[in-house]
Coordinates of C-alpha atoms in Angstrom, one line a residue:
M14 CA 89.4 83.0 59.5
I15 CA 87.3 83.9 56.4
N16 CA 88.8 84.4 52.9
G17 CA 87.6 87.5 51.1
A18 CA 88.1 88.8 47.6
G19 CA 91.6 88.7 46.4
G20 CA 92.6 86.1 48.9
R21 CA 92.7 88.5 51.9
R22 CA 91.9 86.8 55.2
H23 CA 89.6 88.4 57.7
W24 CA 90.2 87.2 61.2
S25 CA 87.4 87.1 63.8
L26 CA 88.0 89.0 67.1
D27 CA 88.1 85.6 68.9
D28 CA 90.8 84.3 66.5
K29 CA 92.9 87.5 66.9
G30 CA 92.5 87.3 70.7
R31 CA 93.7 83.7 70.7
I32 CA 96.7 84.5 68.5
V33 CA 97.6 87.5 70.6
A34 CA 97.2 85.5 73.8
E35 CA 99.6 82.9 72.3
T36 CA 102.2 85.6 71.8
L37 CA 102.0 86.5 75.5
E38 CA 102.9 83.0 76.7
P39 CA 106.4 82.7 78.4
N40 CA 109.1 82.1 75.8
A41 CA 106.8 82.8 72.9
I42 CA 108.4 84.1 69.7
I43 CA 106.1 86.3 67.8
S44 CA 107.5 85.6 64.4
E45 CA 107.0 81.8 65.0
V46 CA 103.4 82.3 66.1
A47 CA 102.7 84.6 63.1
R48 CA 104.3 82.0 60.7
R49 CA 102.2 79.2 62.2
Y50 CA 99.0 81.1 61.1
G51 CA 100.4 82.4 57.8
L52 CA 100.7 85.9 59.1
R53 CA 103.5 88.5 59.1
P54 CA 104.9 89.4 62.4
Q55 CA 104.0 93.1 61.8
Q56 CA 100.3 92.1 61.6
V57 CA 100.6 90.3 65.0
F58 CA 102.4 93.3 66.5
A59 CA 99.5 95.6 65.2
W60 CA 97.0 93.3 66.8
R61 CA 98.9 93.4 70.1
R62 CA 99.0 97.2 70.0
E63 CA 95.3 97.3 69.3
A64 CA 94.6 94.9 72.3
R65 CA 96.7 97.2 74.6
K66 CA 94.7 100.3 73.4
Q67 CA 91.4 98.6 74.1
A68 CA 92.6 97.4 77.5
A69 CA 94.0 100.8 78.5
P70 CA 90.6 102.4 79.5
V71 CA 89.8 99.4 81.7
Q72 CA 93.2 99.8 83.5
Q73 CA 92.7 103.5 83.9
E74 CA 89.4 103.0 85.8
S75 CA 91.4 101.4 88.6
P76 CA 92.8 103.7 91.3
A77 CA 95.9 105.6 90.2
F78 CA 97.3 105.5 93.8
V79 CA 98.5 102.6 95.9
P80 CA 97.9 102.4 99.6
A81 CA 100.6 104.0 101.7
V82 CA 101.7 102.6 105.0
V83 CA 103.1 105.3 107.3
T84 CA 105.1 104.2 110.4
A85 CA 106.8 106.2 113.0
P86 CA 110.5 106.6 112.5
P87 CA 112.7 104.7 114.9
P88 CA 113.6 106.7 118.0
E89 CA 117.0 108.2 117.9
P90 CA 119.4 107.5 120.7
A91 CA 119.1 110.2 123.3
A92 CA 122.9 110.6 123.7
T93 CA 123.4 111.6 120.0
R94 CA 120.4 113.9 119.7
P95 CA 121.1 117.5 120.6
A96 CA 118.4 119.4 122.4
Q97 CA 116.3 121.5 120.0
P98 CA 114.9 124.8 121.3
Q99 CA 111.2 125.4 120.7
K100 CA 111.9 128.4 118.6
R101 CA 113.4 126.3 115.8
K102 CA 110.4 124.0 115.7
A103 CA 108.1 126.9 115.2
T104 CA 110.2 128.2 112.3
R105 CA 110.3 124.8 110.7
D106 CA 106.5 124.5 110.8
A107 CA 105.9 128.0 109.4
G108 CA 103.8 127.8 106.2
L109 CA 102.7 124.2 106.9
I110 CA 99.1 123.3 106.3
E111 CA 97.5 120.2 107.7
L112 CA 94.4 118.8 106.1
E113 CA 92.3 115.9 107.3
I114 CA 89.7 114.2 105.1
D115 CA 87.8 111.3 106.5
G116 CA 90.6 110.5 109.0
I117 CA 93.4 110.8 106.5
A118 CA 95.9 113.5 107.4
M119 CA 97.9 115.4 104.8
R120 CA 100.7 117.9 105.5
V121 CA 101.4 120.5 102.8
G122 CA 104.6 122.5 103.0
S123 CA 105.2 126.0 101.6
G124 CA 107.0 124.7 98.5
A125 CA 104.3 122.3 97.4
D126 CA 103.0 122.4 93.8
A127 CA 99.4 123.6 93.8
R128 CA 98.3 121.2 91.1
T129 CA 99.7 118.2 92.9
V130 CA 98.0 119.2 96.1
A131 CA 94.7 119.7 94.3
A132 CA 95.0 116.3 92.7
V133 CA 95.7 114.6 96.0
I134 CA 92.7 116.4 97.6
R135 CA 90.4 115.3 94.7
A136 CA 91.6 111.7 95.1
L137 CA 91.0 111.7 98.8
K138 CA 87.5 113.2 98.4
A139 CA 86.7 110.6 95.7
T140 CA 87.5 107.7 98.1
S141 CA 85.1 109.1 100.8

């Protein structure tokens, strides 16, 4: 901490970081931490907001998707499953597009949002 003209304090980035880190400890009370350093809680909250803003670009560089694990559905008992004619299956698959990029398959139905599909394709291409 450095005192400037008029008694205003200027805190170094290290000091601010240490104080903000202290407020992130379990059971920490921000007003108590602020009081310990002669600060107002509003100032500490402002430093916390600033720290989150500076950390946000770092967090955004990480992938926006999490891995998905796809498993086959459990087989239905044969007694309760009525026989389906082939004609219905063909109707159900009408308008279905299947894409495969680097071994990852994606099925797009007729009601899919074009922007969402494009975003998924871009994400798949970026991982290859």
